[in-house]
Amino acid sequence: MKHRLLNFGLILLLTLSLLGLGSAHAAPPAKSGYWENFDVHIIVNSDGTFWVEERQVLQFSGGTFTFAYRNINQDRLKKITDVQVWGNGEQFTASSNAAAGTFDTYREEGDFYIKWYFAPTEGRQEYLLRYLVHGGLRYYDDGDQLWWKAIPADLIAHVVHSTVTVELPDGATAEVVEAYNINAQSSGQGSPIVTFKTLETIPSGEEFEVRVQFPHGIVAGQAATWQRVEDGKPLIDLAITVLSLLLLVGGLVGLILFWYLRGRDPAVAIPADILPTPPSPDRPGVVGTLVDEKADMEDIIATLVDLARRGYLVFEEEQKKGFFGATNREFTFQRTEKAADGLEKYERQLLNFVFGRGRTRKLSDLKEKFYTHLPTLQKELYQAVVERGYFSASPQQIRGKYSGLGVLLIVLGFLGGIMLSCVGSDYTRVAICPGIALGVVGIATIIVAQFMPEKTEEGKIMALKWEAFRRYLQDLERYTDLTEATALFEQYLPYAIAFGLERAWVKKFTRLPSTTIV
């Protein structure tokens, strides 16, 4: 039996070993490669075209390869013709059947592609590409120029070494010689043949570009459309930048001027610094809306408390014992028998929203429901300040109108920026700037819209008077003895709520032993 177990153990060990081998081979190493050499020889012709010969020495590893390709950006040339391909000394034929020993050319997303096919291969391989470039030279009075990205940035692997040779036509000598992005050594300035040799490995994602300038008039041709566009870019960039700044600055200055003319309250003399009594019979909700130009929740609560003070409803509190001795408070609103005939419209609506057809309502019943009535109450409060002649139009409508204009400007800026970027990206790097400027002006318009409601002269005077009364309530202890002013607590509490002073107001009187606040 022991023998048998040993055999089973050996079988299990062998099985696991075989599975391990299988798993090791299940994930073969990824195929990869790099360029040992990527040499470029450029021959400039007297007719303005130039030949490009690329000698690519590739090192394939991790498996076999069956094709390779070269894509050439056509933004700075007219066309490419006369493509020829050799592989390891054998010339390939042009065909679209993807057979070994053939190559094909096509255009995709603005690039010219050369794709060649070969039998499954690995290790070191050498290929030669040759093609004729039309409309690739730059023409200037002070010297014509050849610019060429010998090593493009979109190669999928690094290049160990590159030599670029530029051969000029008869009678031409190199006046200016430059290499860009990669550390390289150049020679041949003042002669018809210029050579560039890289001094470092070119990583994937980096490009190696060369420039050779020679006397104007030796080669035929004239500036292509792409060159005129390229040369005009700085001027276009400047014009669009200036336009964007004018749009931005002009828009912001225009907003300030528009507010000054249409949104600023009229200048009036301050009637008083402090008023110890309400300057008008206006109710707290109307006063709060007048002063800060917003019908907010404080104004509605102030109205509710004021209605209770005037005898239209009663607040009751019921305390119940909860779990673990905790006390739960439940507030109840009780409608009195006092008729609502003499109330403002917004006051009647508030009572109706609270009680409906009943006479009693718990505060807990209003939660998640009362907020649905807020827009109606706010609208009526805004209408109340307009009817009193404090505003020529509803502050809410004014803010909404100009905020809508701001949103429109933001949308136009966004869509315009996208459209200009798509249409003008070939001509300028700042095509999106006018859209950004318009969007910023739109945001500023939304901000300024909050300050656009304009009080009438009567409204401004009344607002200043109520602000004087607010200062009196805020510093009441400075102007009167609180022990003698306890009767004012209930009378002025709704106004304190509308002014946002309720906490400080209650705190003042809770210090007095003679004041009981329930």
Coordinates of C-alpha atoms in Angstrom, one line a residue:
M1 CA 0.0 0.0 0.0
K2 CA 2.8 2.4 0.8
H3 CA 4.3 1.6 -2.6
R4 CA 1.0 2.5 -4.2
L5 CA 0.8 5.8 -2.4
L6 CA 4.3 6.7 -3.5
N7 CA 3.3 5.9 -7.1
F8 CA 0.3 8.1 -6.8
G9 CA 2.4 10.8 -5.3
L10 CA 4.9 10.6 -8.1
I11 CA 2.0 10.7 -10.6
L12 CA 0.6 13.8 -8.9
L13 CA 3.9 15.5 -8.8
L14 CA 4.5 14.7 -12.4
T15 CA 1.1 16.0 -13.4
L16 CA 1.6 19.3 -11.5
S17 CA 5.0 19.7 -13.2
L18 CA 3.4 19.2 -16.6
L19 CA 0.7 21.6 -15.8
G20 CA 3.3 24.1 -14.7
L21 CA 5.1 23.7 -17.9
G22 CA 1.9 24.2 -19.8
S23 CA 1.1 27.4 -17.9
A24 CA 4.6 28.7 -18.5
H25 CA 4.1 28.3 -22.2
A26 CA 0.5 29.6 -22.1
A27 CA 1.8 33.2 -21.9
P28 CA 4.5 33.6 -24.5
P29 CA 6.6 36.7 -24.3
A30 CA 5.2 39.7 -26.2
K31 CA 6.5 40.5 -29.6
S32 CA 8.7 43.5 -29.7
G33 CA 11.4 45.2 -31.7
Y34 CA 13.4 48.4 -32.1
W35 CA 15.4 50.2 -34.8
E36 CA 19.1 49.5 -34.7
N37 CA 19.5 52.2 -37.5
F38 CA 17.1 54.6 -39.1
D39 CA 19.1 56.4 -41.7
V40 CA 17.7 59.0 -44.0
H41 CA 19.2 60.3 -47.3
I42 CA 17.4 63.3 -48.8
I43 CA 18.2 64.5 -52.4
V44 CA 16.8 67.9 -53.3
N45 CA 16.0 68.3 -57.0
S46 CA 16.2 71.5 -59.0
D47 CA 12.5 71.3 -59.8
G48 CA 11.6 71.7 -56.1
T49 CA 10.8 68.1 -55.3
F50 CA 13.1 65.9 -53.2
W51 CA 13.8 62.2 -52.9
V52 CA 13.7 60.6 -49.4
E53 CA 15.5 57.3 -48.9
E54 CA 15.1 55.5 -45.6
R55 CA 17.3 52.7 -44.5
Q56 CA 15.7 50.9 -41.6
V57 CA 17.5 48.2 -39.7
L58 CA 15.0 46.5 -37.4
Q59 CA 15.6 44.0 -34.6
F60 CA 12.5 41.8 -34.1
S61 CA 12.2 39.6 -31.0
G62 CA 9.5 37.6 -29.2
G63 CA 8.1 36.0 -32.3
T64 CA 7.8 36.4 -36.0
F65 CA 6.6 39.4 -37.9
T66 CA 4.9 39.6 -41.3
F67 CA 4.6 43.3 -42.1
A68 CA 5.8 46.8 -41.2
Y69 CA 4.6 50.3 -42.1
R70 CA 5.7 53.9 -42.3
N71 CA 3.3 56.8 -42.0
I72 CA 4.2 60.3 -43.1
N73 CA 2.3 63.4 -42.0
Q74 CA 1.2 65.4 -45.1
D75 CA 0.5 68.7 -43.3
R76 CA 3.6 70.3 -44.8
L77 CA 3.7 68.8 -48.3
K78 CA 1.5 68.4 -51.3
K79 CA 1.8 64.8 -52.1
I80 CA 4.1 61.7 -52.2
T81 CA 4.7 59.6 -55.3
D82 CA 7.1 57.1 -56.8
V83 CA 7.2 54.8 -53.8
Q84 CA 9.7 52.0 -53.9
V85 CA 10.5 49.3 -51.2
W86 CA 13.4 46.8 -50.8
G87 CA 13.8 44.2 -48.2
N88 CA 17.1 42.6 -47.5
G89 CA 18.3 43.5 -51.0
E90 CA 15.1 42.3 -52.8
Q91 CA 12.8 44.9 -54.4
F92 CA 9.1 44.6 -53.4
T93 CA 6.2 45.1 -55.9
A94 CA 3.2 47.3 -55.5
S95 CA 0.1 45.3 -54.7
S96 CA -2.9 45.4 -52.5
N97 CA -3.1 41.6 -51.9
A98 CA -0.9 41.7 -48.7
A99 CA 1.3 38.9 -50.1
A100 CA 4.9 38.6 -49.0
G101 CA 7.3 40.7 -51.1
T102 CA 4.6 43.4 -51.8
F103 CA 3.8 46.8 -50.5
D104 CA 0.8 49.1 -50.6
T105 CA 0.2 52.8 -50.1
Y106 CA -2.9 54.6 -48.7
R107 CA -4.0 57.7 -46.9
E108 CA -5.6 57.7 -43.5
E109 CA -6.4 60.6 -41.1
G110 CA -4.1 63.0 -43.0
D111 CA -1.1 60.7 -43.1
F112 CA 0.4 58.9 -46.1
Y113 CA 1.0 55.2 -45.3
I114 CA 3.5 52.7 -46.8
K115 CA 2.9 49.2 -45.7
W116 CA 5.1 46.3 -46.8
Y117 CA 4.7 42.6 -46.3
F118 CA 7.2 39.8 -45.9
A119 CA 7.5 36.1 -45.0
P120 CA 7.4 35.4 -41.2
T121 CA 10.7 36.6 -39.9
E122 CA 12.5 37.6 -36.7
G123 CA 15.9 38.9 -35.7
R124 CA 17.8 41.5 -37.7
Q125 CA 16.1 42.8 -40.9
E126 CA 17.0 45.6 -43.2
Y127 CA 14.5 47.5 -45.4
L128 CA 14.9 50.5 -47.8
L129 CA 12.1 52.9 -48.6
R130 CA 12.3 55.5 -51.4
Y131 CA 9.7 58.1 -52.3
L132 CA 9.4 61.5 -54.0
V133 CA 8.0 64.4 -52.0
H134 CA 6.2 67.3 -53.8
G135 CA 5.6 70.7 -52.4
G136 CA 7.7 70.1 -49.3
L137 CA 10.2 72.9 -49.5
R138 CA 9.8 76.4 -48.0
Y139 CA 10.5 79.4 -50.2
Y140 CA 11.8 82.7 -48.7
D141 CA 13.6 85.7 -50.2
D142 CA 16.5 85.3 -47.8
G143 CA 16.9 81.6 -48.4
D144 CA 14.8 78.5 -49.3
Q145 CA 14.6 75.8 -46.7
L146 CA 14.2 72.0 -46.3
W147 CA 12.6 70.9 -43.0
W148 CA 12.1 67.2 -42.5
K149 CA 11.1 65.0 -39.6
A150 CA 13.5 62.2 -40.3
I151 CA 12.4 60.3 -37.2
P152 CA 8.7 60.8 -36.4
A153 CA 7.3 60.9 -32.9
D154 CA 4.8 58.1 -33.4
L155 CA 7.3 55.2 -33.9
I156 CA 6.3 52.3 -31.6
A157 CA 9.9 51.7 -30.4
H158 CA 13.2 53.5 -29.9
V159 CA 15.9 54.2 -32.5
V160 CA 19.5 53.5 -31.4
H161 CA 21.2 55.5 -34.1
S162 CA 20.2 57.7 -37.0
T163 CA 22.2 59.5 -39.7
V164 CA 20.5 62.0 -41.9
T165 CA 22.2 63.2 -45.1
V166 CA 20.9 66.1 -47.2
E167 CA 22.2 66.5 -50.7
L168 CA 21.5 69.9 -52.4
P169 CA 21.3 70.5 -56.2
D170 CA 24.2 71.9 -58.2
G171 CA 25.1 75.5 -57.3
A172 CA 23.5 75.3 -53.8
T173 CA 25.4 75.3 -50.5
A174 CA 24.0 75.0 -47.0
E175 CA 23.9 78.4 -45.3
V176 CA 22.0 77.4 -42.1
V177 CA 22.1 73.9 -40.6
E178 CA 19.9 73.0 -37.6
A179 CA 18.8 69.8 -35.8
Y180 CA 15.9 69.8 -33.3
N181 CA 14.7 67.8 -30.3
I182 CA 17.6 65.3 -30.3
N183 CA 21.2 65.9 -29.5
A184 CA 23.0 65.5 -32.8
Q185 CA 26.3 66.4 -34.5
S186 CA 26.1 68.2 -37.9
S187 CA 28.7 68.8 -40.6
G188 CA 28.7 70.3 -44.1
Q189 CA 27.7 73.8 -43.5
G190 CA 28.9 75.8 -46.5
S191 CA 28.9 72.7 -48.8
P192 CA 26.2 71.0 -50.9
I193 CA 26.1 67.9 -48.6
V194 CA 25.1 68.1 -45.0
T195 CA 25.2 65.2 -42.5
F196 CA 23.5 64.9 -39.1
K197 CA 24.4 62.1 -36.7
T198 CA 22.5 61.5 -33.5
L199 CA 24.5 61.3 -30.2
E200 CA 21.8 59.6 -28.2
T201 CA 19.1 57.0 -28.5
I202 CA 15.8 58.4 -29.8
P203 CA 13.0 57.1 -27.5
S204 CA 9.5 56.4 -28.8
G205 CA 7.4 59.5 -28.7
E206 CA 10.3 61.8 -29.5
E207 CA 11.0 63.2 -33.0
F208 CA 14.2 64.1 -34.8
E209 CA 13.8 67.0 -37.2
V210 CA 16.5 68.7 -39.4
R211 CA 16.6 72.0 -41.3
V212 CA 18.9 73.1 -44.1
Q213 CA 18.7 76.6 -45.7
F214 CA 20.3 77.4 -49.0
P215 CA 20.2 80.4 -51.4
H216 CA 16.9 81.4 -52.9
G217 CA 16.3 81.0 -56.7
I218 CA 18.4 77.9 -57.2
V219 CA 15.4 75.5 -57.1
A220 CA 12.2 76.1 -59.0
G221 CA 8.8 76.5 -57.3
Q222 CA 7.0 78.8 -55.0
A223 CA 5.5 78.7 -51.5
A224 CA 2.8 76.1 -51.2
T225 CA -0.6 76.9 -49.5
W226 CA 0.5 75.1 -46.3
Q227 CA 3.5 77.4 -46.1
R228 CA 1.5 80.5 -46.5
V229 CA -0.8 79.2 -43.7
E230 CA 2.1 78.3 -41.6
D231 CA 3.8 81.6 -42.0
G232 CA 0.6 83.4 -41.3
K233 CA -0.1 81.6 -38.1
P234 CA 1.7 84.1 -35.8
L235 CA -0.3 87.0 -37.3
I236 CA -3.5 84.9 -37.0
D237 CA -2.6 84.0 -33.4
L238 CA -2.1 87.6 -32.6
A239 CA -5.3 88.7 -34.2
I240 CA -7.4 86.1 -32.4
T241 CA -5.7 86.8 -29.1
V242 CA -6.4 90.5 -29.4
L243 CA -10.0 89.7 -30.4
S244 CA -10.4 87.4 -27.4
L245 CA -9.0 90.0 -25.1
L246 CA -11.3 92.7 -26.5
L247 CA -14.2 90.3 -26.1
L248 CA -13.2 89.5 -22.6
V249 CA -12.3 93.0 -21.4
G250 CA -15.1 94.7 -23.4
G251 CA -17.6 92.2 -22.1
L252 CA -16.6 92.7 -18.5
V253 CA -16.4 96.5 -18.8
G254 CA -19.8 96.5 -20.6
L255 CA -21.3 94.4 -17.8
I256 CA -20.1 96.9 -15.2
L257 CA -21.4 99.8 -17.3
F258 CA -24.7 98.1 -17.9
W259 CA -25.2 97.5 -14.1
Y260 CA -24.2 101.1 -13.4
L261 CA -26.9 102.4 -15.9
R262 CA -29.6 99.8 -15.4
G263 CA -29.0 97.9 -12.2
R264 CA -27.7 100.4 -9.7
D265 CA -30.1 101.8 -7.2
P266 CA -30.8 105.5 -7.5
A267 CA -28.6 107.7 -5.3
V268 CA -30.6 109.2 -2.4
A269 CA -29.7 110.9 0.8
I270 CA -29.6 108.6 3.9
P271 CA -32.8 109.6 5.7
A272 CA -31.6 108.5 9.2
D273 CA -28.9 106.4 10.7
I274 CA -31.1 104.9 13.4
L275 CA -34.9 104.6 13.5
P276 CA -36.5 103.3 16.8
T277 CA -39.8 102.4 15.2
P278 CA -40.9 100.8 11.9
P279 CA -40.8 103.5 9.2
S280 CA -43.9 102.1 7.4
P281 CA -46.8 99.7 8.0
D282 CA -45.2 97.1 5.7
R283 CA -45.2 93.6 7.0
P284 CA -42.0 91.7 7.8
G285 CA -42.1 89.5 4.7
V286 CA -42.3 92.5 2.4
V287 CA -39.6 94.3 4.4
G288 CA -37.2 91.4 4.1
T289 CA -37.8 91.2 0.4
L290 CA -37.3 94.9 -0.1
V291 CA -34.0 95.1 1.9
D292 CA -32.1 92.2 0.4
E293 CA -34.1 92.0 -2.9
K294 CA -34.8 88.3 -2.2
A295 CA -37.9 86.5 -1.0
D296 CA -36.3 83.8 1.0
M297 CA -37.3 81.4 3.7
E298 CA -36.6 83.9 6.5
D299 CA -39.3 86.2 5.0
I300 CA -41.8 83.4 4.9
I301 CA -41.1 82.3 8.5
A302 CA -41.2 86.0 9.6
T303 CA -44.7 86.2 8.0
L304 CA -45.9 83.1 9.8
V305 CA -44.7 84.4 13.2
D306 CA -46.2 87.8 12.4
L307 CA -49.6 86.1 11.7
A308 CA -49.4 84.3 15.0
R309 CA -48.6 87.6 16.8
R310 CA -51.6 89.2 15.2
G311 CA -53.9 86.4 16.3
Y312 CA -54.5 84.4 13.1
L313 CA -52.9 81.2 14.5
V314 CA -51.3 79.7 17.6
F315 CA -48.1 77.7 18.0
E316 CA -48.4 74.8 20.5
E317 CA -45.7 72.5 21.7
E318 CA -46.3 69.0 23.0
Q319 CA -43.6 67.0 24.7
K320 CA -43.6 63.2 24.7
K321 CA -41.4 60.7 26.4
G322 CA -39.5 58.6 24.0
F323 CA -37.1 55.6 24.3
F324 CA -34.5 55.7 27.0
G325 CA -36.1 58.7 28.6
A326 CA -35.6 61.0 25.6
T327 CA -38.0 63.8 25.1
N328 CA -39.7 64.2 21.7
R329 CA -41.1 67.6 20.8
E330 CA -44.0 68.0 18.4
F331 CA -45.1 71.5 17.3
T332 CA -48.7 72.1 16.3
F333 CA -50.2 75.0 14.4
Q334 CA -53.8 75.9 15.5
R335 CA -55.9 78.2 13.3
T336 CA -57.9 80.7 15.2
E337 CA -61.4 82.0 14.4
K338 CA -60.0 85.4 13.2
A339 CA -61.1 86.1 9.6
A340 CA -58.5 86.5 7.0
D341 CA -60.3 89.1 5.0
G342 CA -57.9 91.9 5.7
L343 CA -54.7 90.0 4.9
E344 CA -52.3 90.4 2.0
K345 CA -52.6 87.8 -0.8
Y346 CA -49.4 86.1 0.2
E347 CA -50.5 86.0 3.8
R348 CA -53.8 84.3 2.9
Q349 CA -51.9 81.8 0.7
L350 CA -49.5 81.0 3.5
L351 CA -52.4 80.2 5.9
N352 CA -54.0 78.1 3.2
F353 CA -50.8 76.2 2.5
V354 CA -50.3 75.5 6.2
F355 CA -53.9 74.5 7.2
G356 CA -55.6 73.6 3.9
R357 CA -59.3 73.0 4.9
G358 CA -58.4 72.0 8.4
R359 CA -57.9 74.0 11.6
T360 CA -54.9 72.1 13.0
R361 CA -51.6 71.1 11.4
K362 CA -48.5 69.4 12.9
L363 CA -45.1 70.6 11.9
S364 CA -44.1 67.1 11.0
D365 CA -46.9 66.9 8.5
L366 CA -45.4 69.9 6.6
K367 CA -42.0 68.4 6.1
E368 CA -41.3 67.3 2.5
K369 CA -44.5 69.1 1.5
F370 CA -44.3 72.8 2.4
Y371 CA -41.3 73.5 0.1
T372 CA -43.5 72.8 -3.0
H373 CA -45.5 76.0 -2.1
L374 CA -42.4 78.2 -1.8
P375 CA -42.2 79.4 -5.4
T376 CA -45.8 80.6 -5.2
L377 CA -45.2 82.5 -1.9
Q378 CA -42.0 84.0 -3.3
K379 CA -43.8 85.1 -6.4
E380 CA -46.5 86.9 -4.4
L381 CA -43.9 88.6 -2.2
Y382 CA -42.1 89.9 -5.2
Q383 CA -45.4 91.1 -6.6
A384 CA -46.1 92.9 -3.3
V385 CA -42.9 95.0 -3.5
V386 CA -43.7 95.9 -7.1
E387 CA -47.3 96.9 -6.3
R388 CA -45.9 99.2 -3.5
G389 CA -43.7 100.9 -6.1
Y390 CA -40.5 99.7 -4.5
F391 CA -39.4 98.0 -7.8
S392 CA -40.4 98.6 -11.4
A393 CA -40.3 94.8 -12.0
S394 CA -40.0 91.6 -10.0
P395 CA -36.4 91.2 -8.8
Q396 CA -36.7 87.5 -9.4
Q397 CA -37.7 88.0 -13.1
I398 CA -34.8 90.5 -13.5
R399 CA -32.3 88.0 -12.1
G400 CA -33.8 85.2 -14.2
K401 CA -33.6 87.2 -17.4
Y402 CA -30.0 88.2 -17.1
S403 CA -28.9 84.8 -15.7
G404 CA -30.5 83.2 -18.7
L405 CA -28.5 85.5 -20.9
G406 CA -25.4 84.4 -19.1
V407 CA -26.2 80.7 -19.6
L408 CA -26.8 81.5 -23.3
L409 CA -23.3 83.1 -23.6
I410 CA -21.7 80.1 -21.8
V411 CA -23.4 77.7 -24.3
L412 CA -22.4 79.8 -27.3
G413 CA -18.9 80.1 -26.0
F414 CA -18.7 76.3 -25.5
L415 CA -20.1 75.5 -28.9
G416 CA -18.2 78.3 -30.6
G417 CA -15.0 77.2 -29.0
I418 CA -15.5 73.6 -30.3
M419 CA -16.5 74.8 -33.8
L420 CA -13.6 77.2 -34.1
S421 CA -11.1 74.5 -32.8
C422 CA -12.3 72.1 -35.4
V423 CA -12.3 74.6 -38.3
G424 CA -9.3 76.7 -37.4
S425 CA -6.9 74.3 -35.7
D426 CA -4.9 74.1 -38.9
Y427 CA -4.4 77.8 -39.0
T428 CA -4.0 78.9 -35.4
R429 CA -3.2 77.5 -32.0
V430 CA -5.6 79.8 -30.1
A431 CA -8.8 79.1 -32.0
I432 CA -10.6 78.2 -28.8
C433 CA -9.8 81.5 -27.1
P434 CA -12.8 83.5 -28.3
G435 CA -15.1 80.8 -27.0
I436 CA -13.3 80.8 -23.6
A437 CA -13.6 84.6 -23.4
L438 CA -17.4 84.4 -24.3
G439 CA -17.8 81.7 -21.6
V440 CA -16.1 83.9 -19.0
V441 CA -18.3 86.8 -19.9
G442 CA -21.3 84.5 -19.5
I443 CA -20.2 83.5 -16.0
A444 CA -19.7 87.1 -15.1
T445 CA -23.2 87.9 -16.5
I446 CA -24.7 85.3 -14.1
I447 CA -22.9 86.9 -11.2
V448 CA -23.9 90.5 -12.2
A449 CA -27.5 89.3 -12.7
Q450 CA -27.8 88.9 -8.9
F451 CA -27.3 92.6 -8.6
M452 CA -29.4 93.8 -11.5
P453 CA -32.8 94.3 -9.7
E454 CA -33.1 98.1 -9.4
K455 CA -35.2 99.8 -6.7
T456 CA -37.2 102.9 -7.5
E457 CA -36.3 106.1 -5.7
E458 CA -39.2 105.4 -3.3
G459 CA -38.0 101.9 -2.8
K460 CA -34.4 103.0 -2.1
I461 CA -35.5 105.5 0.4
M462 CA -37.8 103.0 2.2
A463 CA -35.1 100.4 2.1
L464 CA -32.6 102.8 3.8
K465 CA -35.2 103.6 6.5
W466 CA -35.8 99.9 7.2
E467 CA -32.0 99.4 7.4
A468 CA -31.9 102.1 10.0
F469 CA -34.5 100.3 11.9
R470 CA -32.5 97.1 11.5
R471 CA -29.5 98.7 13.1
Y472 CA -31.7 99.8 16.0
L473 CA -32.8 96.2 16.5
Q474 CA -29.3 94.9 16.2
D475 CA -27.9 97.2 18.9
L476 CA -31.1 97.7 20.9
E477 CA -29.2 97.7 24.2
R478 CA -27.3 100.8 23.1
Y479 CA -30.4 102.9 22.6
T480 CA -32.8 101.6 25.3
D481 CA -33.0 99.7 28.6
L482 CA -33.8 96.1 27.7
T483 CA -35.8 95.7 31.0
E484 CA -38.1 98.4 29.8
A485 CA -38.2 97.1 26.3
T486 CA -39.5 93.6 26.9
A487 CA -42.8 94.5 25.4
L488 CA -41.0 95.1 22.1
F489 CA -39.8 91.5 22.0
E490 CA -43.0 89.9 20.6
Q491 CA -43.9 93.0 18.5
Y492 CA -40.5 93.2 16.7
L493 CA -39.5 89.5 16.6
P494 CA -41.0 89.0 13.1
Y495 CA -38.9 91.8 11.8
A496 CA -35.8 90.4 13.5
I497 CA -36.4 87.1 11.7
A498 CA -36.7 88.9 8.4
F499 CA -33.5 90.7 9.0
G500 CA -31.7 87.5 10.1
L501 CA -31.3 88.8 13.7
E502 CA -33.5 86.2 15.4
R503 CA -30.7 84.4 17.3
A504 CA -29.1 87.6 18.6
W505 CA -32.6 89.1 19.3
V506 CA -33.7 86.1 21.4
K507 CA -30.3 85.9 23.1
K508 CA -30.7 89.6 24.3
F509 CA -34.0 89.0 26.0
T510 CA -33.2 85.5 27.5
R511 CA -30.7 87.2 29.8
L512 CA -33.5 89.1 31.4
P513 CA -35.2 87.3 34.3
S514 CA -38.5 89.1 33.5
T515 CA -38.7 87.7 30.0
T516 CA -40.2 84.3 29.4
I517 CA -39.7 82.8 25.9
V518 CA -41.6 79.7 25.1

